[in-house]
Amino acid sequence: MRFKKKDIDNLQSEGDLNISHRRKAWMKAHIDVETQRWLDLDARYFLHQSLSTPCLNVLSHCEGINLEDLQGRSFMDFHGNNVHQVGFTNRRVIDAVKNQMENLAFCTRRYTNIPAIRLAEKLAQLAPGDLNKVLFAPAGTAAVGMALKLARMATGRFKTISMWDSFHGASLDAISVGGEAIFRKDAGPLLPGTEHVPPPDCYRCLWGCEEGNCTLQCADYIEYVLGKEGDVAAVIAETVRSTSVIPPTGYWKKVRAACDKHGALLILDEIPHCLGRTGRMFTCQHFDVVPDMLIIGKGLGGGIFPLAALIAREALDIAPDRALGHYTHEKNPVACAAASATIECLEEENLLANAENIGNYAMSRLRDMMQHQKIIGAVRGLGLLMGIELVKDRQTKVPASEEAEQVMYGALSRGLNFKVTMGNIITLTPPLTIIEPEMDRALDILDKCIAEVEKQERND
Ligand SMILES: Cc1ncc(COP(=O)(O)O)c(C=O)c1O
């Protein structure tokens, strides 16, 4: 099947697409016969879908910040689907998982278990404010679904306000509040009452604010819609979008106040940044705001087990006679043991401080890079969540999507793996265990690849 450039541009959001000609060219240059045989079998037996099958390469090993492919090549993984906060094959997590598997590998319904209780208690202690009640699920998407149901039951309302370009998972309820064409296209009709508003994008502000001189009209607009609708159950959003949007100071406080005024709940989705990626355990702690529900996942399972959690305010414990989640792996003891070991690791190895320090160091290098690489329109970051926005021209800010893809494949050839968001934003999310020389090595590769693309542009 051939895809038109216009279609590809419209679909660029969550990650790089697997249908581009650059993908094909990279594979031709790097994939040997044996790997291709496995890739063909993969494509033969899995349903094809964007961002996934057909795949790029076959992995055989992962450890620390590195991936290794079948051909023995190593890649520093600055993507990791955001599950590898404590590094791949983290010893403490593996030992906890092994030990738990030997004792209680599953928890049949009607019973609970100590690893699940301990983890719920720990999360309630860590979470800000009165976010004290927990429900686990086997995926972030499922936790988002539980939050949407609880919001309906608690308020007696069904409408939501969420953001264009956001992602909350791939199920029908999650894509109804999500705002990405690649998930919504041809999937309708979606949930009713799901209003969308523009994200607080300081680089491309719809209200025309200058960067650093924000008037928070994006937050005022949410209050406006809340008032007009009058019966919105919840505002649901990613606290920080990976990494196209980091809201301006005061944004979440204003939205929080608007929710309170209009009787709507605030649900913050921190699934990819949990726990500690931004240098704080929870991202909302940067904005001094406490939501009514917080959703976490991904890294919670230590890069080994799928596990997500809904953490709700104590007062939202209102549905004892209804089922919010009822997932088979709701209190999986092995997943919970992995999560507790992950939190221990984050705390005892000071990984939050490391995320902040190495993140600050990387950001200062990226700002320097911006001085000599004209294609970089903006750099932004919070801890070890960093974005580099490539543009054709700093005045027009036209996204340099082709160039971003070129940089990505160039970096892959040199052993650095990362994701491209919205087509033109290089997104860097390494493990929080990373040390400065590793960050230097990655940024040197990036610098070289961007320089190559710039040089090519000048010569064209
Ligand atoms: C912000 C956000 N919400 C929800 C999800 C869905 O999580 P899962 O893939 O575990 O269902 C993701 C996954 O990428 C995410 O980034």
PDB file of N, CA and C in Angstrom, residues 371-434:
ATOM      1  N   GLN A 371      22.660  27.275  19.441  1.00  0.00           N
ATOM      2  CA  GLN A 371      23.409  28.441  18.936  1.00  0.00           C
ATOM      3  C   GLN A 371      23.986  28.164  17.547  1.00  0.00           C
ATOM      4  N   HIS A 372      24.433  26.923  17.309  1.00  0.00           N
ATOM      5  CA  HIS A 372      25.048  26.672  16.013  1.00  0.00           C
ATOM      6  C   HIS A 372      24.203  25.829  15.060  1.00  0.00           C
ATOM      7  N   GLN A 373      23.080  25.305  15.529  1.00  0.00           N
ATOM      8  CA  GLN A 373      22.213  24.513  14.634  1.00  0.00           C
ATOM      9  C   GLN A 373      20.923  25.300  14.411  1.00  0.00           C
ATOM     10  N   LYS A 374      20.848  25.946  13.259  1.00  0.00           N
ATOM     11  CA  LYS A 374      19.708  26.842  13.005  1.00  0.00           C
ATOM     12  C   LYS A 374      18.385  26.082  12.876  1.00  0.00           C
ATOM     13  N   ILE A 375      18.486  24.803  12.597  1.00  0.00           N
ATOM     14  CA  ILE A 375      17.272  24.014  12.405  1.00  0.00           C
ATOM     15  C   ILE A 375      16.532  23.758  13.732  1.00  0.00           C
ATOM     16  N   ILE A 376      17.241  23.964  14.851  1.00  0.00           N
ATOM     17  CA  ILE A 376      16.582  23.785  16.152  1.00  0.00           C
ATOM     18  C   ILE A 376      15.796  25.060  16.470  1.00  0.00           C
ATOM     19  N   GLY A 377      14.471  24.920  16.534  1.00  0.00           N
ATOM     20  CA  GLY A 377      13.621  26.082  16.805  1.00  0.00           C
ATOM     21  C   GLY A 377      13.445  26.304  18.297  1.00  0.00           C
ATOM     22  N   ALA A 378      13.422  25.219  19.056  1.00  0.00           N
ATOM     23  CA  ALA A 378      13.225  25.331  20.508  1.00  0.00           C
ATOM     24  C   ALA A 378      13.719  24.062  21.182  1.00  0.00           C
ATOM     25  N   VAL A 379      14.179  24.220  22.409  1.00  0.00           N
ATOM     26  CA  VAL A 379      14.460  23.047  23.237  1.00  0.00           C
ATOM     27  C   VAL A 379      13.682  23.223  24.536  1.00  0.00           C
ATOM     28  N   ARG A 380      13.161  22.146  25.047  1.00  0.00           N
ATOM     29  CA  ARG A 380      12.410  22.252  26.300  1.00  0.00           C
ATOM     30  C   ARG A 380      12.577  20.958  27.085  1.00  0.00           C
ATOM     31  N   GLY A 381      12.463  21.051  28.383  1.00  0.00           N
ATOM     32  CA  GLY A 381      12.643  19.836  29.164  1.00  0.00           C
ATOM     33  C   GLY A 381      12.264  20.021  30.614  1.00  0.00           C
ATOM     34  N   LEU A 382      12.061  18.896  31.248  1.00  0.00           N
ATOM     35  CA  LEU A 382      11.772  18.831  32.672  1.00  0.00           C
ATOM     36  C   LEU A 382      12.438  17.535  33.136  1.00  0.00           C
ATOM     37  N   GLY A 383      13.549  17.652  33.873  1.00  0.00           N
ATOM     38  CA  GLY A 383      14.274  16.452  34.264  1.00  0.00           C
ATOM     39  C   GLY A 383      14.760  15.712  33.032  1.00  0.00           C
ATOM     40  N   LEU A 384      14.523  14.403  33.003  1.00  0.00           N
ATOM     41  CA  LEU A 384      14.971  13.611  31.857  1.00  0.00           C
ATOM     42  C   LEU A 384      13.846  13.369  30.849  1.00  0.00           C
ATOM     43  N   LEU A 385      13.051  14.383  30.660  1.00  0.00           N
ATOM     44  CA  LEU A 385      12.059  14.427  29.589  1.00  0.00           C
ATOM     45  C   LEU A 385      12.405  15.665  28.771  1.00  0.00           C
ATOM     46  N   MET A 386      12.948  15.435  27.574  1.00  0.00           N
ATOM     47  CA  MET A 386      13.448  16.583  26.800  1.00  0.00           C
ATOM     48  C   MET A 386      12.959  16.532  25.368  1.00  0.00           C
ATOM     49  N   GLY A 387      12.707  17.713  24.829  1.00  0.00           N
ATOM     50  CA  GLY A 387      12.242  17.801  23.443  1.00  0.00           C
ATOM     51  C   GLY A 387      13.044  18.825  22.664  1.00  0.00           C
ATOM     52  N   ILE A 388      13.328  18.490  21.418  1.00  0.00           N
ATOM     53  CA  ILE A 388      14.077  19.401  20.541  1.00  0.00           C
ATOM     54  C   ILE A 388      13.219  19.591  19.304  1.00  0.00           C
ATOM     55  N   GLU A 389      12.729  20.778  19.124  1.00  0.00           N
ATOM     56  CA  GLU A 389      11.793  21.023  18.023  1.00  0.00           C
ATOM     57  C   GLU A 389      12.562  21.487  16.792  1.00  0.00           C
ATOM     58  N   LEU A 390      12.485  20.717  15.712  1.00  0.00           N
ATOM     59  CA  LEU A 390      13.186  21.090  14.484  1.00  0.00           C
ATOM     60  C   LEU A 390      12.230  21.850  13.562  1.00  0.00           C
ATOM     61  N   VAL A 391      12.711  22.982  13.048  1.00  0.00           N
ATOM     62  CA  VAL A 391      11.872  23.818  12.172  1.00  0.00           C
ATOM     63  C   VAL A 391      12.651  24.214  10.924  1.00  0.00           C
ATOM     64  N   LYS A 392      11.903  24.469   9.861  1.00  0.00           N
ATOM     65  CA  LYS A 392      12.546  24.878   8.602  1.00  0.00           C
ATOM     66  C   LYS A 392      13.125  26.275   8.761  1.00  0.00           C
ATOM     67  N   ASP A 393      12.453  27.083   9.580  1.00  0.00           N
ATOM     68  CA  ASP A 393      12.835  28.474   9.715  1.00  0.00           C
ATOM     69  C   ASP A 393      12.344  28.964  11.088  1.00  0.00           C
ATOM     70  N   ARG A 394      13.202  29.647  11.821  1.00  0.00           N
ATOM     71  CA  ARG A 394      12.813  30.031  13.192  1.00  0.00           C
ATOM     72  C   ARG A 394      11.691  31.064  13.217  1.00  0.00           C
ATOM     73  N   GLN A 395      11.553  31.823  12.134  1.00  0.00           N
ATOM     74  CA  GLN A 395      10.480  32.819  12.088  1.00  0.00           C
ATOM     75  C   GLN A 395       9.134  32.153  11.800  1.00  0.00           C
ATOM     76  N   THR A 396       9.110  31.357  10.711  1.00  0.00           N
ATOM     77  CA  THR A 396       7.826  30.753  10.307  1.00  0.00           C
ATOM     78  C   THR A 396       7.470  29.540  11.170  1.00  0.00           C
ATOM     79  N   LYS A 397       8.473  28.917  11.786  1.00  0.00           N
ATOM     80  CA  LYS A 397       8.282  27.733  12.639  1.00  0.00           C
ATOM     81  C   LYS A 397       7.663  26.542  11.896  1.00  0.00           C
ATOM     82  N   VAL A 398       7.811  26.524  10.585  1.00  0.00           N
ATOM     83  CA  VAL A 398       7.285  25.371   9.823  1.00  0.00           C
ATOM     84  C   VAL A 398       8.033  24.118  10.284  1.00  0.00           C
ATOM     85  N   PRO A 399       7.296  23.069  10.699  1.00  0.00           N
ATOM     86  CA  PRO A 399       7.961  21.871  11.222  1.00  0.00           C
ATOM     87  C   PRO A 399       8.902  21.229  10.199  1.00  0.00           C
ATOM     88  N   ALA A 400      10.094  20.878  10.646  1.00  0.00           N
ATOM     89  CA  ALA A 400      11.064  20.206   9.766  1.00  0.00           C
ATOM     90  C   ALA A 400      10.933  18.696   9.980  1.00  0.00           C
ATOM     91  N   SER A 401       9.841  18.130   9.496  1.00  0.00           N
ATOM     92  CA  SER A 401       9.529  16.719   9.784  1.00  0.00           C
ATOM     93  C   SER A 401      10.454  15.756   9.039  1.00  0.00           C
ATOM     94  N   GLU A 402      10.678  16.052   7.760  1.00  0.00           N
ATOM     95  CA  GLU A 402      11.567  15.161   6.988  1.00  0.00           C
ATOM     96  C   GLU A 402      12.953  15.143   7.620  1.00  0.00           C
ATOM     97  N   GLU A 403      13.393  16.335   8.029  1.00  0.00           N
ATOM     98  CA  GLU A 403      14.728  16.461   8.615  1.00  0.00           C
ATOM     99  C   GLU A 403      14.793  15.709   9.950  1.00  0.00           C
ATOM    100  N   ALA A 404      13.707  15.776  10.732  1.00  0.00           N
ATOM    101  CA  ALA A 404      13.697  15.081  12.032  1.00  0.00           C
ATOM    102  C   ALA A 404      13.824  13.572  11.812  1.00  0.00           C
ATOM    103  N   GLU A 405      13.145  13.094  10.776  1.00  0.00           N
ATOM    104  CA  GLU A 405      13.214  11.662  10.492  1.00  0.00           C
ATOM    105  C   GLU A 405      14.630  11.272  10.054  1.00  0.00           C
ATOM    106  N   GLN A 406      15.214  12.160   9.271  1.00  0.00           N
ATOM    107  CA  GLN A 406      16.586  11.920   8.806  1.00  0.00           C
ATOM    108  C   GLN A 406      17.550  11.872  10.003  1.00  0.00           C
ATOM    109  N   VAL A 407      17.367  12.797  10.942  1.00  0.00           N
ATOM    110  CA  VAL A 407      18.217  12.819  12.141  1.00  0.00           C
ATOM    111  C   VAL A 407      18.014  11.516  12.927  1.00  0.00           C
ATOM    112  N   MET A 408      16.761  11.096  13.022  1.00  0.00           N
ATOM    113  CA  MET A 408      16.470   9.889  13.797  1.00  0.00           C
ATOM    114  C   MET A 408      17.169   8.654  13.207  1.00  0.00           C
ATOM    115  N   TYR A 409      17.078   8.491  11.894  1.00  0.00           N
ATOM    116  CA  TYR A 409      17.726   7.312  11.297  1.00  0.00           C
ATOM    117  C   TYR A 409      19.248   7.450  11.309  1.00  0.00           C
ATOM    118  N   GLY A 410      19.730   8.691  11.187  1.00  0.00           N
ATOM    119  CA  GLY A 410      21.178   8.919  11.290  1.00  0.00           C
ATOM    120  C   GLY A 410      21.676   8.518  12.669  1.00  0.00           C
ATOM    121  N   ALA A 411      20.914   8.888  13.705  1.00  0.00           N
ATOM    122  CA  ALA A 411      21.304   8.564  15.081  1.00  0.00           C
ATOM    123  C   ALA A 411      21.246   7.056  15.315  1.00  0.00           C
ATOM    124  N   LEU A 412      20.233   6.428  14.760  1.00  0.00           N
ATOM    125  CA  LEU A 412      20.120   4.965  14.909  1.00  0.00           C
ATOM    126  C   LEU A 412      21.351   4.274  14.329  1.00  0.00           C
ATOM    127  N   SER A 413      21.800   4.770  13.191  1.00  0.00           N
ATOM    128  CA  SER A 413      22.992   4.167  12.572  1.00  0.00           C
ATOM    129  C   SER A 413      24.219   4.330  13.453  1.00  0.00           C
ATOM    130  N   ARG A 414      24.191   5.343  14.330  1.00  0.00           N
ATOM    131  CA  ARG A 414      25.342   5.566  15.221  1.00  0.00           C
ATOM    132  C   ARG A 414      25.088   5.043  16.634  1.00  0.00           C
ATOM    133  N   GLY A 415      23.984   4.342  16.826  1.00  0.00           N
ATOM    134  CA  GLY A 415      23.769   3.688  18.123  1.00  0.00           C
ATOM    135  C   GLY A 415      22.951   4.480  19.128  1.00  0.00           C
ATOM    136  N   LEU A 416      22.102   5.392  18.637  1.00  0.00           N
ATOM    137  CA  LEU A 416      21.221   6.126  19.569  1.00  0.00           C
ATOM    138  C   LEU A 416      19.776   5.997  19.103  1.00  0.00           C
ATOM    139  N   ASN A 417      18.926   5.512  20.004  1.00  0.00           N
ATOM    140  CA  ASN A 417      17.509   5.292  19.697  1.00  0.00           C
ATOM    141  C   ASN A 417      16.662   6.322  20.430  1.00  0.00           C
ATOM    142  N   PHE A 418      15.810   7.059  19.708  1.00  0.00           N
ATOM    143  CA  PHE A 418      14.856   7.972  20.363  1.00  0.00           C
ATOM    144  C   PHE A 418      13.606   8.074  19.525  1.00  0.00           C
ATOM    145  N   LYS A 419      12.625   8.757  20.087  1.00  0.00           N
ATOM    146  CA  LYS A 419      11.339   8.881  19.395  1.00  0.00           C
ATOM    147  C   LYS A 419      11.182  10.275  18.813  1.00  0.00           C
ATOM    148  N   VAL A 420      10.424  10.382  17.737  1.00  0.00           N
ATOM    149  CA  VAL A 420      10.074  11.695  17.193  1.00  0.00           C
ATOM    150  C   VAL A 420       8.578  11.887  17.417  1.00  0.00           C
ATOM    151  N   THR A 421       8.217  12.992  18.076  1.00  0.00           N
ATOM    152  CA  THR A 421       6.809  13.275  18.375  1.00  0.00           C
ATOM    153  C   THR A 421       6.293  14.363  17.439  1.00  0.00           C
ATOM    154  N   MET A 422       5.044  14.292  17.068  1.00  0.00           N
ATOM    155  CA  MET A 422       4.388  15.287  16.205  1.00  0.00           C
ATOM    156  C   MET A 422       5.144  15.494  14.888  1.00  0.00           C
ATOM    157  N   GLY A 423       5.949  14.541  14.519  1.00  0.00           N
ATOM    158  CA  GLY A 423       6.664  14.622  13.246  1.00  0.00           C
ATOM    159  C   GLY A 423       7.988  15.349  13.312  1.00  0.00           C
ATOM    160  N   ASN A 424       8.117  16.359  14.192  1.00  0.00           N
ATOM    161  CA  ASN A 424       9.338  17.168  14.147  1.00  0.00           C
ATOM    162  C   ASN A 424       9.996  17.394  15.517  1.00  0.00           C
ATOM    163  N   ILE A 425       9.482  16.744  16.555  1.00  0.00           N
ATOM    164  CA  ILE A 425      10.079  16.969  17.887  1.00  0.00           C
ATOM    165  C   ILE A 425      10.865  15.731  18.318  1.00  0.00           C
ATOM    166  N   ILE A 426      12.178  15.897  18.364  1.00  0.00           N
ATOM    167  CA  ILE A 426      13.044  14.811  18.840  1.00  0.00           C
ATOM    168  C   ILE A 426      12.827  14.703  20.344  1.00  0.00           C
ATOM    169  N   THR A 427      12.431  13.522  20.780  1.00  0.00           N
ATOM    170  CA  THR A 427      12.058  13.346  22.181  1.00  0.00           C
ATOM    171  C   THR A 427      13.070  12.438  22.870  1.00  0.00           C
ATOM    172  N   LEU A 428      13.663  12.934  23.936  1.00  0.00           N
ATOM    173  CA  LEU A 428      14.705  12.167  24.629  1.00  0.00           C
ATOM    174  C   LEU A 428      14.224  11.765  26.020  1.00  0.00           C
ATOM    175  N   THR A 429      14.092  10.474  26.249  1.00  0.00           N
ATOM    176  CA  THR A 429      13.657   9.985  27.566  1.00  0.00           C
ATOM    177  C   THR A 429      14.523   8.783  27.978  1.00  0.00           C
ATOM    178  N   PRO A 430      15.759   9.051  28.394  1.00  0.00           N
ATOM    179  CA  PRO A 430      16.642   7.943  28.799  1.00  0.00           C
ATOM    180  C   PRO A 430      16.287   7.437  30.198  1.00  0.00           C
ATOM    181  N   PRO A 431      16.814   6.291  30.602  1.00  0.00           N
ATOM    182  CA  PRO A 431      16.639   5.841  31.984  1.00  0.00           C
ATOM    183  C   PRO A 431      17.189   6.877  32.968  1.00  0.00           C
ATOM    184  N   LEU A 432      16.622   6.902  34.166  1.00  0.00           N
ATOM    185  CA  LEU A 432      17.054   7.874  35.173  1.00  0.00           C
ATOM    186  C   LEU A 432      18.392   7.468  35.796  1.00  0.00           C
ATOM    187  N   THR A 433      18.894   6.302  35.416  1.00  0.00           N
ATOM    188  CA  THR A 433      20.178   5.812  35.920  1.00  0.00           C
ATOM    189  C   THR A 433      21.349   6.350  35.078  1.00  0.00           C
ATOM    190  N   ILE A 434      21.059   7.099  34.064  1.00  0.00           N
ATOM    191  CA  ILE A 434      22.091   7.540  33.115  1.00  0.00           C
ATOM    192  C   ILE A 434      23.152   8.406  33.809  1.00  0.00           C
TER     193      ILE A 434
END
